[in-house]
XYZ file of C-alpha atoms in Angstrom:
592
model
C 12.265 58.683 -109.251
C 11.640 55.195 -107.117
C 13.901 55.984 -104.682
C 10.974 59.413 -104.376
C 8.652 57.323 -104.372
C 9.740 54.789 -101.518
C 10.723 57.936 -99.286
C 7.291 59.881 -100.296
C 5.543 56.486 -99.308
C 7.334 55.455 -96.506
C 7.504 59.576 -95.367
C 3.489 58.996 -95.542
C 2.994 56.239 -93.180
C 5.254 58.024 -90.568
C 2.660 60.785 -91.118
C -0.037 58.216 -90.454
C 1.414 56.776 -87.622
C 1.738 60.153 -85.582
C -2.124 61.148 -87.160
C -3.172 58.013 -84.898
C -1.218 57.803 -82.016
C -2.547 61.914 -81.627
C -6.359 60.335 -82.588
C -6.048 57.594 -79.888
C -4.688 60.154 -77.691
C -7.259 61.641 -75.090
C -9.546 64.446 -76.598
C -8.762 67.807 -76.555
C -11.724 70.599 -75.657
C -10.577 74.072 -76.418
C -12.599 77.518 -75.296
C -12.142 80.757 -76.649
C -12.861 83.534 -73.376
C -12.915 86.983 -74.180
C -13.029 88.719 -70.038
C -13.953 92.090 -70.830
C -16.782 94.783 -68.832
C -20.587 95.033 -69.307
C -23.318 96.993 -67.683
C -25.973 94.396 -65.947
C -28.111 95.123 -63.364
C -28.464 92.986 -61.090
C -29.980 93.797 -58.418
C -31.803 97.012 -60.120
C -28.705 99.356 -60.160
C -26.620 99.887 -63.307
C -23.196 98.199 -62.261
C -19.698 96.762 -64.106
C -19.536 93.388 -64.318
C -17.071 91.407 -65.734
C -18.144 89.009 -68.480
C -16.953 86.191 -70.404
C -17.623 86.617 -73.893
C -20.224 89.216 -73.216
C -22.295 86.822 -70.857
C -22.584 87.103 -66.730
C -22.052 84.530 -65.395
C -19.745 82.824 -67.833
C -20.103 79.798 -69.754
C -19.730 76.156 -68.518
C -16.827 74.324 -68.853
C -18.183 71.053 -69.770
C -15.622 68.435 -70.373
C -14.887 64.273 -69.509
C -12.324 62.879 -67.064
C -8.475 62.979 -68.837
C -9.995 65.537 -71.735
C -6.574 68.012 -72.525
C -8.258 71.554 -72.458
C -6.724 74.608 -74.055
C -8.589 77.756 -73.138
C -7.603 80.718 -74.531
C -8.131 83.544 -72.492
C -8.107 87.348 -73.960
C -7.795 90.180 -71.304
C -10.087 92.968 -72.397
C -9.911 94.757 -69.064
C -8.110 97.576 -68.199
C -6.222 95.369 -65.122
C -4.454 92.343 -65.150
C -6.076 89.269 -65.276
C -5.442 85.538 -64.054
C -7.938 82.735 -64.312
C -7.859 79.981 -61.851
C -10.004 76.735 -62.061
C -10.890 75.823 -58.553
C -10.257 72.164 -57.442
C -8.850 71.708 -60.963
C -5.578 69.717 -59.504
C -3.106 70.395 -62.379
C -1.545 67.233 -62.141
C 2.242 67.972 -62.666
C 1.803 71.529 -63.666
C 0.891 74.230 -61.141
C 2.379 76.277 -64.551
C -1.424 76.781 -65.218
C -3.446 77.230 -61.878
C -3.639 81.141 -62.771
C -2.590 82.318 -59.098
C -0.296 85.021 -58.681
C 2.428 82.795 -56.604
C 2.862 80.442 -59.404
C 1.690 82.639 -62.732
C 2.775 86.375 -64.068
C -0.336 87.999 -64.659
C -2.312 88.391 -68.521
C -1.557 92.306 -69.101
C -4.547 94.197 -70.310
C -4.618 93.770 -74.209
C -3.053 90.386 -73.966
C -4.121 87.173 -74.661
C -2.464 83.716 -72.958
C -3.748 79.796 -73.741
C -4.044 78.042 -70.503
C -2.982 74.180 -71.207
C -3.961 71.313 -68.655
C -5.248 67.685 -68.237
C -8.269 67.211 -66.035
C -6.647 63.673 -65.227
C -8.165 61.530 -63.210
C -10.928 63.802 -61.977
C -14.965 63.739 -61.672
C -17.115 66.221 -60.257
C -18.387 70.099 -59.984
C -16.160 72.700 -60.019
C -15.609 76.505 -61.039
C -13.417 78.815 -62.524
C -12.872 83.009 -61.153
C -10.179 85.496 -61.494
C -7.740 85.664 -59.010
C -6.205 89.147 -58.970
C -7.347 92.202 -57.410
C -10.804 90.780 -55.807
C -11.946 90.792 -59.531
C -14.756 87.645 -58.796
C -16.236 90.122 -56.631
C -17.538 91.583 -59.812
C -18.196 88.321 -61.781
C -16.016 86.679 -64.620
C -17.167 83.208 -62.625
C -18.770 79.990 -64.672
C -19.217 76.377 -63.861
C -16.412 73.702 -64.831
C -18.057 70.064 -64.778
C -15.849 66.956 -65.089
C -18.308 64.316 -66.554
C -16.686 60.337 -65.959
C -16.126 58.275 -68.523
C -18.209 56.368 -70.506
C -16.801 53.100 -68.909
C -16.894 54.457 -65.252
C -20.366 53.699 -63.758
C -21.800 56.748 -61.852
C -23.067 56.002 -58.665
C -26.897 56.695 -58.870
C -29.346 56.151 -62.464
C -28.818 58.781 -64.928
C -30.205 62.174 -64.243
C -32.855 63.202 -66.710
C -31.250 66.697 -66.977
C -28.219 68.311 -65.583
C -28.431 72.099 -64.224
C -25.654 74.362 -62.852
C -26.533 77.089 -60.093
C -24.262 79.400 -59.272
C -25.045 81.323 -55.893
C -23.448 84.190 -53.797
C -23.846 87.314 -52.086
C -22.598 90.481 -54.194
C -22.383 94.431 -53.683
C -23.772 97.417 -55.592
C -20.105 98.798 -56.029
C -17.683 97.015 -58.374
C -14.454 95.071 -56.664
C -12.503 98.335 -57.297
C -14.488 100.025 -55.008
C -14.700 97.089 -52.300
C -10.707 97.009 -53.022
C -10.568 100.734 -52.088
C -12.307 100.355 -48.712
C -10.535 97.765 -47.758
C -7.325 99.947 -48.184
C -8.339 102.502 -46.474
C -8.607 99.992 -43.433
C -12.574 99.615 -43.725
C -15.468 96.954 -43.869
C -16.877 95.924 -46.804
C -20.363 95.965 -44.822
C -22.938 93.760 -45.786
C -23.530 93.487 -48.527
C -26.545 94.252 -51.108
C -28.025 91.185 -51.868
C -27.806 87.340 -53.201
C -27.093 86.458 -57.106
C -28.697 83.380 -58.541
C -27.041 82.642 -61.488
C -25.991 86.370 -62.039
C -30.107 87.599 -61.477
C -31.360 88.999 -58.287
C -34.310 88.300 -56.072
C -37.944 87.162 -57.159
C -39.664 89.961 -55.798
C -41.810 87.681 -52.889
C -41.896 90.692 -50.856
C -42.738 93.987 -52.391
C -40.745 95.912 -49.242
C -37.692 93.693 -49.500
C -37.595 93.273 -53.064
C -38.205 96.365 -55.507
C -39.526 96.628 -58.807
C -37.650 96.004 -61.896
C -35.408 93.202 -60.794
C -34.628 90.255 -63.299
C -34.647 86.792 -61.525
C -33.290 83.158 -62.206
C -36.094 80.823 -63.437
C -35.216 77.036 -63.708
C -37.582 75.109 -66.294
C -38.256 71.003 -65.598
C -40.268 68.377 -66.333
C -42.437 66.605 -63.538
C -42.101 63.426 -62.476
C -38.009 63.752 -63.261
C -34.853 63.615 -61.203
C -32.028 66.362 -61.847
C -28.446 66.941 -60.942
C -28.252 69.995 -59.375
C -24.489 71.595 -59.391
C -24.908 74.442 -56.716
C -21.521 76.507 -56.377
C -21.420 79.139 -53.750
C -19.044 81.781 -55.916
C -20.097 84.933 -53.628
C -17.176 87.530 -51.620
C -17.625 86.468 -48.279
C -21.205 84.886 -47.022
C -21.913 81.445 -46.078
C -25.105 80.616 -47.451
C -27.913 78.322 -46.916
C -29.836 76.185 -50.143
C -32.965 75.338 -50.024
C -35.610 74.445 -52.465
C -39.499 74.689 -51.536
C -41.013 71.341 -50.695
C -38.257 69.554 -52.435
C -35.425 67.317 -50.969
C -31.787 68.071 -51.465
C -30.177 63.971 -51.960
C -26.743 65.078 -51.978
C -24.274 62.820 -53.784
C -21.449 64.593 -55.122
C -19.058 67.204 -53.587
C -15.610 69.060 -55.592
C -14.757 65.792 -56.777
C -15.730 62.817 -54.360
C -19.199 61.213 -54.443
C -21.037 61.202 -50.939
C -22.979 58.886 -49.356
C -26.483 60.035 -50.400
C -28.414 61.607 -47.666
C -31.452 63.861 -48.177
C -31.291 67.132 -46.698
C -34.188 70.158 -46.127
C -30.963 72.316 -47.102
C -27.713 72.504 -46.700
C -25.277 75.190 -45.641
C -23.010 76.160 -48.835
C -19.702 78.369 -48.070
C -17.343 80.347 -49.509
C -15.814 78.601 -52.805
C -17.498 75.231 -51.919
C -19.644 73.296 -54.764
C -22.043 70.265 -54.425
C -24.238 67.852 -56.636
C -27.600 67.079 -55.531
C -30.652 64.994 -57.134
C -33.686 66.795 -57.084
C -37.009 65.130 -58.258
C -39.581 66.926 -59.537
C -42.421 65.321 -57.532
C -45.025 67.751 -56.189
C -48.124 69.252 -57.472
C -47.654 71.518 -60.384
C -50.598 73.632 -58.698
C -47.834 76.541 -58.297
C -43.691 77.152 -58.896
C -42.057 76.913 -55.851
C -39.086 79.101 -54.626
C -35.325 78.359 -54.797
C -33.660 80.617 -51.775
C -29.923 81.057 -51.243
C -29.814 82.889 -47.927
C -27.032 84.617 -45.391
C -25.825 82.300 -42.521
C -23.779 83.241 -39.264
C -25.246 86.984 -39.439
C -27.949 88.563 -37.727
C -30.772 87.033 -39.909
C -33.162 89.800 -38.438
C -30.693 92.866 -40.218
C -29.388 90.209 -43.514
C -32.840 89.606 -44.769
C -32.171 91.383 -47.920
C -29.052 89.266 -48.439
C -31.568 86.659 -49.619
C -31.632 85.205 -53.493
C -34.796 83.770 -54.657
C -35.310 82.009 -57.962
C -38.011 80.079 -59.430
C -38.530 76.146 -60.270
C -41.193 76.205 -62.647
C -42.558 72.729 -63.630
C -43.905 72.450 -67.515
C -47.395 71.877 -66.368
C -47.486 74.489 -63.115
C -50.715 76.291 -62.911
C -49.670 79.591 -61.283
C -47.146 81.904 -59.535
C -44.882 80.912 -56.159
C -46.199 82.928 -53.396
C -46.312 82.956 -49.912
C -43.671 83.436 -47.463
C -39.899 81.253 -48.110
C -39.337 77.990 -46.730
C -37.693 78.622 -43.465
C -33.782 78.295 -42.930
C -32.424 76.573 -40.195
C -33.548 77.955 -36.541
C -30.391 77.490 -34.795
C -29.622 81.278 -33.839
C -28.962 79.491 -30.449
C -27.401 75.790 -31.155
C -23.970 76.802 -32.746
C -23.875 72.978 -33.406
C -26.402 72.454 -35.857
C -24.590 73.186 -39.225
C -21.436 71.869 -37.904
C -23.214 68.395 -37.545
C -24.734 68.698 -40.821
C -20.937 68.801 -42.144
C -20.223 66.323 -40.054
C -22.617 63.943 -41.889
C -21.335 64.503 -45.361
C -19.190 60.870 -45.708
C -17.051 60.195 -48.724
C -18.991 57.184 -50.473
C -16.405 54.896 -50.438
C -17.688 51.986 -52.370
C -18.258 54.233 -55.354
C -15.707 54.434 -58.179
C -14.426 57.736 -58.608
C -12.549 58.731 -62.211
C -10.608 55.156 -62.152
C -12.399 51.531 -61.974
C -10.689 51.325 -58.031
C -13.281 52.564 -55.311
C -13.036 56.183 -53.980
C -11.731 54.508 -50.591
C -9.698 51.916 -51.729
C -7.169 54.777 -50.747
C -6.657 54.292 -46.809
C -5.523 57.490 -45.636
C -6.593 56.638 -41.743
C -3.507 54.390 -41.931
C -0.669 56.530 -43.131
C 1.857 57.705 -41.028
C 1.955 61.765 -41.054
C 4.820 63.567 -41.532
C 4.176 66.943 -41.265
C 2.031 69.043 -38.703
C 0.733 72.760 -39.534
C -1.228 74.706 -37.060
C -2.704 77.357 -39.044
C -4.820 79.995 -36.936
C -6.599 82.768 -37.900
C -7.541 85.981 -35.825
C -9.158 88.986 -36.523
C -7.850 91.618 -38.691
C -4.651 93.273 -37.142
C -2.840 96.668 -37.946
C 1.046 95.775 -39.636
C 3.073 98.648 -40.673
C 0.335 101.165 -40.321
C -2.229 98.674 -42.456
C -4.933 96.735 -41.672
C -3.904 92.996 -42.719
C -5.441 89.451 -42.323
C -3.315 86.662 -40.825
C -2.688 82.948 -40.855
C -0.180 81.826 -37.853
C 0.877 85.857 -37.381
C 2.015 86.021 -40.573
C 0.470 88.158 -43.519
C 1.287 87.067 -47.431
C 3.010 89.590 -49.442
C 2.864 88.261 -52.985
C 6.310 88.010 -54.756
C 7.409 90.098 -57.675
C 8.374 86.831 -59.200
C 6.300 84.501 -58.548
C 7.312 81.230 -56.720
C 7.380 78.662 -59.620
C 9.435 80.805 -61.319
C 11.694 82.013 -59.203
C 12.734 78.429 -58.716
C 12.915 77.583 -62.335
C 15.693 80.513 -62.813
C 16.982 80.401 -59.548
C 15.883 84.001 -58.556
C 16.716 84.521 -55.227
C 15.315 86.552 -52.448
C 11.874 86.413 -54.024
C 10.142 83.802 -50.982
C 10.965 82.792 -47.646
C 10.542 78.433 -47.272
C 10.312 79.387 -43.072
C 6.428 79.256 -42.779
C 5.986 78.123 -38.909
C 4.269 74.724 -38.146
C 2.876 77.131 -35.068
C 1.380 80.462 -35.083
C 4.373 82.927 -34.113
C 4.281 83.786 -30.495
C 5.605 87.678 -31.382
C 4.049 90.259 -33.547
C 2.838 89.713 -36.676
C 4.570 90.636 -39.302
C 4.276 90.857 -43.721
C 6.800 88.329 -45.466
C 6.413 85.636 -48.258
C 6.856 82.875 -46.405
C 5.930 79.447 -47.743
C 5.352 76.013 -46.566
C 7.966 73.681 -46.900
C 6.524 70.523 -47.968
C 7.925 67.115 -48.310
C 7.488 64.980 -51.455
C 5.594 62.143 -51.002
C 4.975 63.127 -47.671
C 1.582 63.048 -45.497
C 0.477 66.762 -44.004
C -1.943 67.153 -41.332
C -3.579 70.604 -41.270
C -5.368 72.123 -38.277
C -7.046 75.084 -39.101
C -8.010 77.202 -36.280
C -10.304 79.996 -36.750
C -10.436 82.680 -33.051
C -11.946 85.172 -35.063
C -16.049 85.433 -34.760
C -16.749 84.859 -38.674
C -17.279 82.050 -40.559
C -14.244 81.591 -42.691
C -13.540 78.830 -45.509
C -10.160 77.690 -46.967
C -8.801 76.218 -50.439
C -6.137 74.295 -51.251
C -4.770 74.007 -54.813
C -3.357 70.946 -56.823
C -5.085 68.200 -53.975
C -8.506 67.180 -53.051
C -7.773 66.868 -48.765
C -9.408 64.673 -46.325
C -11.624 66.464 -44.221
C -11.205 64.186 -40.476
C -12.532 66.527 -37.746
C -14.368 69.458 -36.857
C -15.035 71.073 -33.400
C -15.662 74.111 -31.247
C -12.789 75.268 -28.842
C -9.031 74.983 -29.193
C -7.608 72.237 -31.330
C -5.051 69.626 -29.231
C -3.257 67.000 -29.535
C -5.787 65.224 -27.561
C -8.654 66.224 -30.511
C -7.319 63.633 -32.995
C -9.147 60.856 -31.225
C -12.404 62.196 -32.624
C -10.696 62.505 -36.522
C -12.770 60.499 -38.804
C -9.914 57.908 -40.186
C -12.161 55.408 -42.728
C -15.034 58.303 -45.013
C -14.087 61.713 -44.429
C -15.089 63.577 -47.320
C -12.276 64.587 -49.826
C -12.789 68.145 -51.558
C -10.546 71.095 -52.136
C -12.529 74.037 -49.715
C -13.387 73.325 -46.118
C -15.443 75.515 -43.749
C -14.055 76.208 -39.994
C -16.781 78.169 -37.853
C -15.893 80.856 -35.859
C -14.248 79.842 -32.708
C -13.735 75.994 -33.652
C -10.920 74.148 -35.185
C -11.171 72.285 -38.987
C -8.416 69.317 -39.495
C -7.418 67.540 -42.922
C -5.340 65.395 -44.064
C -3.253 65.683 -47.664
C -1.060 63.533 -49.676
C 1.932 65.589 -51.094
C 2.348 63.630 -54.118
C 1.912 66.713 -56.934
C 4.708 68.892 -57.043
C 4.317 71.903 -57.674
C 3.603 75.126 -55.595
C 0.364 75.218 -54.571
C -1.887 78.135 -52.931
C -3.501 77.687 -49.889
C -5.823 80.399 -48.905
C -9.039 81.875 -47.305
C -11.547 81.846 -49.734
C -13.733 85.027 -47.871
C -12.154 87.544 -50.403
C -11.733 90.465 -48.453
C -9.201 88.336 -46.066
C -7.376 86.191 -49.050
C -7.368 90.421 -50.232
C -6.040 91.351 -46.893
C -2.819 88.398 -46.986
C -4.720 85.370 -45.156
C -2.966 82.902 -47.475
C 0.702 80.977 -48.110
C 1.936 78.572 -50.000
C 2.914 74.813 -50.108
C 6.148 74.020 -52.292
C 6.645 70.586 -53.219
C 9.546 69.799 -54.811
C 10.970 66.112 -56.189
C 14.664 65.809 -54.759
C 15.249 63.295 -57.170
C 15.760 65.164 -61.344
C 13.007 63.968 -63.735
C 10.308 65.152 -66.437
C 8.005 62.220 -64.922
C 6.506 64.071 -62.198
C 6.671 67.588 -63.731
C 5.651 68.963 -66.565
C 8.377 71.661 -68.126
C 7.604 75.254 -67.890
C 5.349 75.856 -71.045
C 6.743 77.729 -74.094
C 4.222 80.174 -73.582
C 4.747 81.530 -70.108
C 4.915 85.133 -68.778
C 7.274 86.910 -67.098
C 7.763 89.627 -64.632
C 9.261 90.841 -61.655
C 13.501 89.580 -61.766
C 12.423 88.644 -64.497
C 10.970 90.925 -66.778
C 13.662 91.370 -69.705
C 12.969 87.525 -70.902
C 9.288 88.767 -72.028
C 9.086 88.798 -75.646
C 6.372 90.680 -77.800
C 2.915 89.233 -77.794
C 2.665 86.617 -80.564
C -1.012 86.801 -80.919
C -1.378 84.651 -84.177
C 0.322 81.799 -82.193
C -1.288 82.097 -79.583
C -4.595 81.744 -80.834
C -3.956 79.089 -83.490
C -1.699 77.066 -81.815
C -3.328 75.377 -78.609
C -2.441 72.543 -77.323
C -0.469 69.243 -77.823
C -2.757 68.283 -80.839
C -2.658 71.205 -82.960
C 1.543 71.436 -82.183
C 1.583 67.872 -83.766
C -0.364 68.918 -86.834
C 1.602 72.256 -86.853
C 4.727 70.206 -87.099
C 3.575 67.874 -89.841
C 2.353 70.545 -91.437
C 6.074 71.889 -91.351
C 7.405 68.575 -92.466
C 5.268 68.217 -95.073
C 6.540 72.093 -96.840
C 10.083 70.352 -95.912
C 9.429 67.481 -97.909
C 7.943 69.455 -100.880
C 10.525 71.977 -100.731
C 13.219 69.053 -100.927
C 11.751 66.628 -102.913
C 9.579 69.184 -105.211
């Protein structure tokens, strides 16, 4: 009977022991998203849109730098599903970046817990679905990264924080945009501009009908806001503005800016910024909030316009009167470029660590690898119309890459992408980037086609150095910016000009880079970057989660759904508890 009592005693502070090293460990946050259809109306028209737990858009992801988050993610659509969490970096585990090169899609019916540190990470970000041009019918949110307690930000505390998300969207759902595009067509402009999943305030009665639902934004006067403004739209570059109000812009996917007030600010494809916004005008009317189509023919785009409201507490009437005026630069192509130009990464500032944001000199590191990525217009391959980076057109794997690796699958990629466009004809493969571990890539992105076109990279935040019109050259790096470039994870590069960054391999992984315009990430204008550790260890990969999916090759090792693990086990956390919960029936069952 002692010698139960000294093992049920000491068998008790073992259990306290592992109950505090998992308390002192860094929080978990866990979501529960249900992505299933609803009818909305938008823009006046009955439509599907996909929701997250009934709601368009969906919820914010609102967690603090190093938080573990487990979001479990139930597929309630008739397609398969994969969520991705843009400029999320993954560290160590592309596993969970919920892009068809790296993950096996969520069948419908399914649910799957994705699992993944925000480490070392500030900033405004959001989350889509990947497959099938499915965020061109909604199942966006926000996902904000707030710093630590001990990490000073680098203006006063905002009074309020407020998340807009912004973006051009279509009458017909993304299976009818995917059809057209099939069949070798346009998608057309498009119907109008979502604020926060609401159409236009109706300021003009011809461009804006009866019976539309818009986007009002409460606040108190005399108060300064962060203003998260995500641009989550298909394809349009737009331009922010807020009536009467200055745009101090101090935060961009990640890396604080220098603060610099701004009229507006061109916002593209899959790019998110932070500005402060005080609330100092007369209350003697609201005042308009306008998201509107850049690089178009402004004259024939004016419906592809969103309007919402900022009403102060104390206003005494209705916005009216025309908008506050975009930029008038139909005829100086160098306007907006020189606005991006002037967004510098605040380098005094810290970022998620104590260290300053630019206590990292990347103007002084040798580079070791040199892509040339271009991009021309839509070509005909095979009989199909297909987009293009370098001549070559993505053809996502059966397996997907990660995997294929992990189970030595082979056959299912190519490792030949070219460091130069191909001088022959195009041509459809899975080819992927090579890159080297530890190494330093420069990236020239040259866009001869005559839209606007923006581009994502996964797992890194890159340098943005340079930015012109014309053909990039060897000669153009004497212009690169080599001390504050800004570092985010989706760059712009405006029709016939060149966009250059600079990345630091160091998170292995495979790692999608891609247009963000949908209809040519849709169309194959995307590849991968592989980065693989020559040297065996756990340290800078995480193992492939007990949860994962397969398909393609490697179909057969798919068990069953397990939906009551699933759901109740998520996360590092809850497996500790799950196991002393085990040991504990052990002990009883043992020891009685």
């Amino acid at each position: 009977m002692a010698l139960r009592s000294k093992f049920f005693a000491l068998f008790l502070i073992h259990i306290c022991l592992l109950l505090s090293l998992s308390l002192a460990a860094d929080p978990f946050v866990s979501y529960n998203f249900e992505v299933s259809y609803i009818t909305a109306s938008p823009l006046g028209v009955p439509q599907q849109v996909i929701a997250i737990n009934g709601k368009f858009p969906g919820p914010t992801i609102n967690v603090t730098t190093n938080n573990n988050v487990a979001i479990n993610v139930k597929n309630k659509l008739d397609e398969n599903l994969l969520m991705h969490w843009s400029g999320i970096q993954q560290r160590r585990s592309s596993w969970q970046d919920g892009v068809p090169g790296t993950n096996c899609p969520i069948p419908p019916k399914w649910n799957w817990t994705y699992q993944f540190q925000v480490k070392d990470q500030i900033g405004s970000f959001f989350y889509f679905p990947t497959l099938h041009m499915q965020r061109a019918s909604g199942g966006f949110g926000s996902f904000v990264i707030n710093n630590r307690a001990i990490i000073p930000i680098p203006f006063d505390t905002p009074y309020g924080d407020i998340v807009i998300l912004v973006g051009d969207w279509y009458k017909r759902n993304h299976t009818a945009l995917r059809k057209a595009l099939d069949a070798g067509k346009d998608l057309g402009m498009p119907d109008g501009v979502l604020i926060n999943g609401k159409g236009p305030y109706q300021y003009n009665t011809t461009l804006v009908p009866d019976g539309i639902d818009h986007e009002t934004i409460e606040v108190q006067p005399g108060k300064t806001y962060r203003i998260r403004v995500h641009n989550v739209g298909t394809s349009t570059s737009l331009n922010f503005r807020i009536q009467n109000h200055n745009l101090l812009l101090a935060e961009s996917e990640g890396s604080y800016t220098v603060q610099q007030n701004y009229t507006s600010l061109d916002i593209h494809v899959g790019q998110s910024y932070s500005f402060l916004v005080t609330t100092d005008q007369n209350a003697s009317s609201d005042y308009y909030i306008v998201a509107s189509a850049r690089f178009v023919n402004e004259s024939q785009w004016k419906r592809v316009t969103g309007v919402a409201v900022l009403h102060y507490t104390n206003s005494k009437g209705k916005a009216k009167g025309p908008l506050p005026e975009a930029p008038n630069d139909e005829f100086d192509k160098t306007f907006s470029m020189n606005q991006a130009r002037s967004i510098r990464w605040n380098v005094s500032a810290s970022g998620a660590r104590p260290n300053p944001q630019g206590s990292f000199r990347y103007g002084s590191i040798n580079v070791t690898d040199v892509y040339v990525l271009r991009n021309k217009p839509l070509v005909t391959i095979n009989g199909k119309r297909r987009a293009t980076l370098s001549g070559i057109s993505f053809v996502n794997p059966t397996t997907p890459i990660r995997l294929a690796d992990q189970f030595k699958v082979k056959g299912a990629y190519k490792l030949d992408f070219p460091e130069t466009p191909l001088t022959g004809p195009p041509k459809m493969e899975t080819s992927v980037i090579n890159g080297t571990y530890r190494g330093f890539m420069e990236v020239i992105l040259q866009n001869n086609d005559t839209k606007m076109h923006s581009y994502h990279l996964s797992g890194y935040a890159v340098f943005v150095v340079g930015m012109d019109y014309g053909e990039w050259t060897e000669n153009s790096r004497g212009t690169y910016n080599k001390w504050d470039g800004i570092a985010r994870s989706t760059v712009q590069v405006y029709p016939g000009a060149w966009t250059a960054i600079l990345v630091s391999l160091d998170n292995v992984g495979v790692w999608n880079l891609r247009a963000e315009n949908l209809d040519s990430w849709y169309l194959g204008q995307e590849t991968y970057v592989r980065i693989v550790n020559p040297e065996e260890t756990n340290k800078t990969e995480l193992p492939i989660p007990d949860n994962a999916l397969f398909c393609g090759a490697l179909s057969k090792l798919q068990k069953p759904e397990d939906i009551s693990f699933a759901v109740s086990i998520t996360g590092t956390r809850s497996k500790l508890f799950f196991m002393l919960l085990m040991a504990v029936s052990a002990f009883i069952s043992v020891f009685g």
